[in-house]
């Protein structure tokens, strides 16, 4: 699943370049040096109406269709912001920090947020009957909101050197794109593949406790199943997600 970089997220349907996880290994340490010790701050009836219009009402039909599309996009944009807030405000970050021995730092906050944004993106991509257009739009709205939050938090951490802060956010965006590819592959295959992806990215290839790794794999599987069971209204009309406990 390709996600656009920050600063260009509004070009919602452009293709992005896939960056392999291995190519970003050198960048991970750079970002950890900067962020690793920084404390975190913690419409279905309308479709029937359109189809029933006489064919000679072409202009009116186009106008109504355009209005419906704009109205739908507005709802999805609002839903994307609220869904991200469900992550930022609803996740028990302290539970993850404690279980996996993570510092209460920006880098740890981002890794937890990134994981949940990915799981939610997998779910919303299923929405929309027209080549999942609604799903892609909603996914990109969530990601754009995340990057807006990241930039705000980063400015607080690196207010003395804005150019360096922007560079670090760009590095994070490259790592984010790479990790989504890895997570997608892991989720598509077996637990072994998923564990490998989570160990490399979320645990930063440092955790030697395989019981904790198993806990993380089980959490991702359970949460992905929970999200799959949500109806469209729970994602778009009244976005509210009750996140599962880690254990």
CSV table of C-alpha atoms in Angstrom, one decimal:
chain,number,residue,atom,x,y,z
A,1,UNK,CA,0.0,0.0,0.0
A,2,UNK,CA,1.6,3.2,-1.1
A,3,UNK,CA,1.2,6.4,0.9
A,4,UNK,CA,2.2,9.8,-0.2
A,5,UNK,CA,4.8,11.8,1.7
A,6,UNK,CA,3.9,14.7,4.0
A,7,UNK,CA,3.7,18.1,2.3
A,8,UNK,CA,2.3,16.5,-0.9
A,9,UNK,CA,-0.5,14.5,0.7
A,10,UNK,CA,-3.2,16.5,-1.0
A,11,UNK,CA,-2.2,15.0,-4.4
A,12,UNK,CA,-4.3,12.1,-3.1
A,13,UNK,CA,-4.2,9.7,-6.1
A,14,UNK,CA,-0.7,10.0,-7.3
A,15,UNK,CA,1.6,7.0,-7.3
A,16,UNK,CA,4.4,7.0,-4.9
A,17,UNK,CA,7.8,5.3,-5.0
A,18,UNK,CA,8.2,2.2,-3.0
A,19,UNK,CA,11.3,2.3,-0.8
A,20,UNK,CA,12.6,-1.0,0.5
A,21,UNK,CA,13.1,-1.4,4.2
A,22,UNK,CA,16.7,-2.4,3.7
A,23,UNK,CA,17.4,0.9,1.9
A,24,UNK,CA,16.2,2.8,4.9
A,25,UNK,CA,18.3,0.9,7.5
A,26,UNK,CA,20.9,3.7,7.6
A,27,UNK,CA,18.2,6.3,8.0
A,28,UNK,CA,16.6,4.7,11.0
A,29,UNK,CA,19.6,5.3,13.2
A,30,UNK,CA,19.7,9.0,12.1
A,31,UNK,CA,16.1,9.5,13.1
A,32,UNK,CA,16.5,7.7,16.4
A,33,UNK,CA,19.4,10.0,17.3
A,34,UNK,CA,17.1,13.0,16.9
A,35,UNK,CA,13.8,11.6,18.3
A,36,UNK,CA,14.9,8.7,20.5
A,37,UNK,CA,15.5,10.8,23.6
A,38,UNK,CA,12.9,13.5,23.0
A,39,UNK,CA,10.0,13.2,25.4
A,40,UNK,CA,6.7,12.8,23.6
A,41,UNK,CA,3.7,15.3,23.8
A,42,UNK,CA,1.6,12.9,24.5
A,43,UNK,CA,-25.3,8.2,0.5
A,44,UNK,CA,-27.1,5.3,-0.9
A,45,UNK,CA,-30.6,6.8,-1.6
A,46,UNK,CA,-28.9,9.4,-3.8
A,47,UNK,CA,-27.4,6.7,-6.0
A,48,UNK,CA,-30.9,5.4,-6.7
A,49,UNK,CA,-32.1,8.9,-7.5
A,50,UNK,CA,-29.3,9.3,-10.1
A,51,UNK,CA,-30.0,6.0,-11.8
A,52,UNK,CA,-33.7,6.9,-12.1
A,53,UNK,CA,-33.2,10.2,-13.9
A,54,UNK,CA,-34.2,10.4,-17.5
A,55,UNK,CA,-31.3,10.1,-19.9
A,56,UNK,CA,-32.1,13.5,-21.5
A,57,UNK,CA,-31.4,15.2,-18.2
A,58,UNK,CA,-27.7,14.8,-18.8
A,59,UNK,CA,-26.7,18.2,-17.4
A,60,UNK,CA,-28.8,18.0,-14.3
A,61,UNK,CA,-27.5,14.5,-13.7
A,62,UNK,CA,-23.9,15.7,-13.9
A,63,UNK,CA,-24.6,18.5,-11.5
A,64,UNK,CA,-26.3,16.3,-8.9
A,65,UNK,CA,-23.5,13.7,-9.3
A,66,UNK,CA,-20.8,16.3,-8.7
A,67,UNK,CA,-22.7,17.6,-5.7
A,68,UNK,CA,-23.0,14.1,-4.2
A,69,UNK,CA,-19.3,13.4,-4.8
A,70,UNK,CA,-18.3,16.6,-3.1
A,71,UNK,CA,-20.5,15.9,-0.2
A,72,UNK,CA,-19.1,12.4,0.2
A,73,UNK,CA,-15.6,13.7,0.0
A,74,UNK,CA,-16.3,16.2,2.8
A,75,UNK,CA,-17.7,13.5,5.0
A,76,UNK,CA,-14.7,11.3,4.4
A,77,UNK,CA,-12.3,14.1,5.1
A,78,UNK,CA,-14.0,14.8,8.4
A,79,UNK,CA,-14.1,11.0,9.2
A,80,UNK,CA,-10.4,10.7,8.4
A,81,UNK,CA,-9.5,13.4,11.0
A,82,UNK,CA,-11.7,11.8,13.6
A,83,UNK,CA,-10.4,8.3,12.9
A,84,UNK,CA,-6.8,9.6,13.5
A,85,UNK,CA,-7.9,11.3,16.7
A,86,UNK,CA,-9.2,7.9,17.7
A,87,UNK,CA,-5.7,6.6,17.5
A,88,UNK,CA,-3.8,9.6,19.0
A,89,UNK,CA,-6.3,10.0,21.9
A,90,UNK,CA,-7.5,6.4,22.3
A,91,UNK,CA,-4.4,4.3,22.3
A,92,UNK,CA,-2.9,3.4,25.7
A,93,UNK,CA,0.7,4.4,24.7
A,94,UNK,CA,2.0,3.7,28.2
A,95,UNK,CA,0.9,0.1,27.9
A,96,UNK,CA,3.1,-0.4,24.9
A,97,UNK,CA,6.1,1.5,26.3
A,98,UNK,CA,6.0,-0.6,29.5
A,99,UNK,CA,5.5,-4.0,27.8
A,100,UNK,CA,8.2,-3.5,25.2
A,101,UNK,CA,10.7,-1.5,27.2
A,102,UNK,CA,10.3,1.6,25.0
A,103,UNK,CA,11.4,5.1,26.1
A,104,UNK,CA,8.7,7.7,26.6
A,105,UNK,CA,10.0,9.5,23.6
A,106,UNK,CA,8.8,10.8,20.2
A,107,UNK,CA,10.3,7.9,18.3
A,108,UNK,CA,8.4,5.4,20.5
A,109,UNK,CA,5.2,7.4,20.1
A,110,UNK,CA,5.6,7.4,16.4
A,111,UNK,CA,6.2,3.6,16.2
A,112,UNK,CA,3.0,2.9,18.1
A,113,UNK,CA,1.0,5.4,16.1
A,114,UNK,CA,2.4,4.2,12.8
A,115,UNK,CA,1.3,0.6,13.6
A,116,UNK,CA,-2.3,1.6,14.3
A,117,UNK,CA,-2.5,3.9,11.3
A,118,UNK,CA,-1.4,1.0,9.2
A,119,UNK,CA,-4.0,-1.4,10.6
A,120,UNK,CA,-6.8,1.2,10.2
A,121,UNK,CA,-5.6,2.0,6.7
A,122,UNK,CA,-5.9,-1.7,5.8
A,123,UNK,CA,-9.6,-1.6,6.9
A,124,UNK,CA,-10.7,1.6,5.3
A,125,UNK,CA,-9.2,0.6,2.0
A,126,UNK,CA,-12.0,-1.9,1.7
A,127,UNK,CA,-14.6,0.9,1.4
A,128,UNK,CA,-16.1,2.1,-1.8
A,129,UNK,CA,-17.6,0.2,-4.7
A,130,UNK,CA,-15.8,2.2,-7.4
A,131,UNK,CA,-12.3,0.7,-7.3
A,132,UNK,CA,-12.2,1.5,-3.6
A,133,UNK,CA,-12.0,5.2,-4.4
A,134,UNK,CA,-13.6,6.1,-1.1
A,135,UNK,CA,-11.2,3.9,0.8
A,136,UNK,CA,-8.1,5.4,-0.8
A,137,UNK,CA,-9.4,8.9,-0.1
A,138,UNK,CA,-10.2,8.1,3.5
A,139,UNK,CA,-6.8,6.4,4.0
A,140,UNK,CA,-5.0,9.4,2.7
A,141,UNK,CA,-7.0,11.7,4.9
A,142,UNK,CA,-5.9,9.7,7.9
A,143,UNK,CA,-2.3,9.7,6.9
A,144,UNK,CA,-2.4,13.4,6.1
A,145,UNK,CA,-3.7,14.1,9.5
A,146,UNK,CA,-1.0,12.0,11.1
A,147,UNK,CA,1.7,14.0,9.3
A,148,UNK,CA,0.2,17.2,10.4
A,149,UNK,CA,0.3,16.0,14.0
A,150,UNK,CA,3.9,14.8,13.5
A,151,UNK,CA,5.0,18.2,12.1
A,152,UNK,CA,3.4,20.0,15.1
A,153,UNK,CA,5.1,17.7,17.6
A,154,UNK,CA,8.4,17.9,15.8
A,155,UNK,CA,8.3,21.7,15.8
A,156,UNK,CA,8.0,21.6,19.6
A,157,UNK,CA,11.0,19.4,19.8
A,158,UNK,CA,13.3,21.1,17.3
A,159,UNK,CA,12.1,24.7,17.4
A,160,UNK,CA,15.8,25.9,17.3
A,161,UNK,CA,16.5,24.3,13.9
A,162,UNK,CA,13.4,24.2,11.7
A,163,UNK,CA,15.4,23.0,8.6
A,164,UNK,CA,16.8,20.0,10.5
A,165,UNK,CA,13.3,19.2,11.8
A,166,UNK,CA,11.9,19.1,8.3
A,167,UNK,CA,14.7,16.8,7.2
A,168,UNK,CA,13.9,14.4,10.0
A,169,UNK,CA,10.2,14.4,9.2
A,170,UNK,CA,11.1,13.6,5.6
A,171,UNK,CA,13.2,10.7,6.8
A,172,UNK,CA,10.3,9.5,8.9
A,173,UNK,CA,8.0,9.6,5.9
A,174,UNK,CA,10.4,7.4,3.9
A,175,UNK,CA,10.6,4.9,6.8
A,176,UNK,CA,6.8,5.0,7.0
A,177,UNK,CA,6.3,4.0,3.4
A,178,UNK,CA,8.8,1.2,3.7
A,179,UNK,CA,7.3,-0.2,6.8
A,180,UNK,CA,3.8,-0.3,5.3
A,181,UNK,CA,5.1,-2.5,2.5
A,182,UNK,CA,6.8,-4.8,5.1
A,183,UNK,CA,3.7,-4.9,7.3
A,184,UNK,CA,1.4,-5.6,4.4
A,185,UNK,CA,3.5,-8.6,3.4
A,186,UNK,CA,3.6,-9.9,6.9
A,187,UNK,CA,-0.2,-9.6,7.3
A,188,UNK,CA,-0.7,-11.3,4.0
A,189,UNK,CA,1.3,-14.4,5.0
A,190,UNK,CA,1.7,-16.3,8.2
A,191,UNK,CA,2.6,-15.2,11.8
A,192,UNK,CA,6.2,-15.9,11.1
A,193,UNK,CA,6.4,-13.3,8.4
A,194,UNK,CA,4.4,-10.8,10.5
A,195,UNK,CA,6.6,-11.4,13.5
A,196,UNK,CA,9.7,-10.7,11.3
A,197,UNK,CA,8.2,-7.4,10.0
A,198,UNK,CA,7.2,-6.3,13.5
A,199,UNK,CA,10.6,-7.2,15.0
A,200,UNK,CA,12.5,-5.2,12.4
A,201,UNK,CA,10.4,-2.1,12.5
A,202,UNK,CA,8.3,-1.8,15.7
A,203,UNK,CA,10.9,-3.4,18.0
A,204,UNK,CA,13.8,-2.0,15.9
A,205,UNK,CA,15.5,-5.4,15.7
A,206,UNK,CA,16.5,-5.2,19.4
A,207,UNK,CA,14.0,-7.3,21.3
A,208,UNK,CA,15.2,-10.8,22.3
A,209,UNK,CA,12.1,-11.8,24.2
A,210,UNK,CA,10.1,-13.9,21.8
A,211,UNK,CA,7.2,-14.0,24.3
A,212,UNK,CA,6.8,-10.3,23.9
A,213,UNK,CA,7.1,-10.6,20.1
A,214,UNK,CA,4.3,-13.2,20.2
A,215,UNK,CA,2.2,-10.8,22.3
A,216,UNK,CA,2.6,-8.1,19.6
A,217,UNK,CA,1.7,-10.5,16.8
A,218,UNK,CA,-1.4,-11.7,18.5
A,219,UNK,CA,-2.4,-8.1,19.2
A,220,UNK,CA,-2.1,-7.1,15.5
A,221,UNK,CA,-4.1,-10.2,14.4
A,222,UNK,CA,-6.9,-9.5,17.0
A,223,UNK,CA,-7.0,-5.8,16.2
A,224,UNK,CA,-7.1,-6.4,12.4
A,225,UNK,CA,-10.0,-8.8,12.9
A,226,UNK,CA,-11.8,-6.3,15.1
A,227,UNK,CA,-11.4,-3.6,12.5
A,228,UNK,CA,-12.6,-5.9,9.8
A,229,UNK,CA,-15.9,-6.4,11.7
A,230,UNK,CA,-16.7,-2.7,11.8
A,231,UNK,CA,-19.5,-1.4,9.6
A,232,UNK,CA,-19.1,1.5,7.3
A,233,UNK,CA,-21.2,3.8,9.5
A,234,UNK,CA,-18.8,3.1,12.4
A,235,UNK,CA,-15.9,4.4,10.3
A,236,UNK,CA,-17.6,7.3,8.4
A,237,UNK,CA,-20.8,8.5,10.0
A,238,UNK,CA,-19.8,8.1,13.6
A,239,UNK,CA,-16.1,7.3,13.8
A,240,UNK,CA,-15.5,5.7,17.2
A,241,UNK,CA,-13.1,2.8,17.7
A,242,UNK,CA,-12.7,1.0,21.0
A,243,UNK,CA,-9.1,-0.2,20.8
A,244,UNK,CA,-8.4,-3.6,22.3
A,245,UNK,CA,-6.0,-4.0,25.2
A,246,UNK,CA,-2.5,-5.2,24.4
A,247,UNK,CA,-3.1,-8.5,26.2
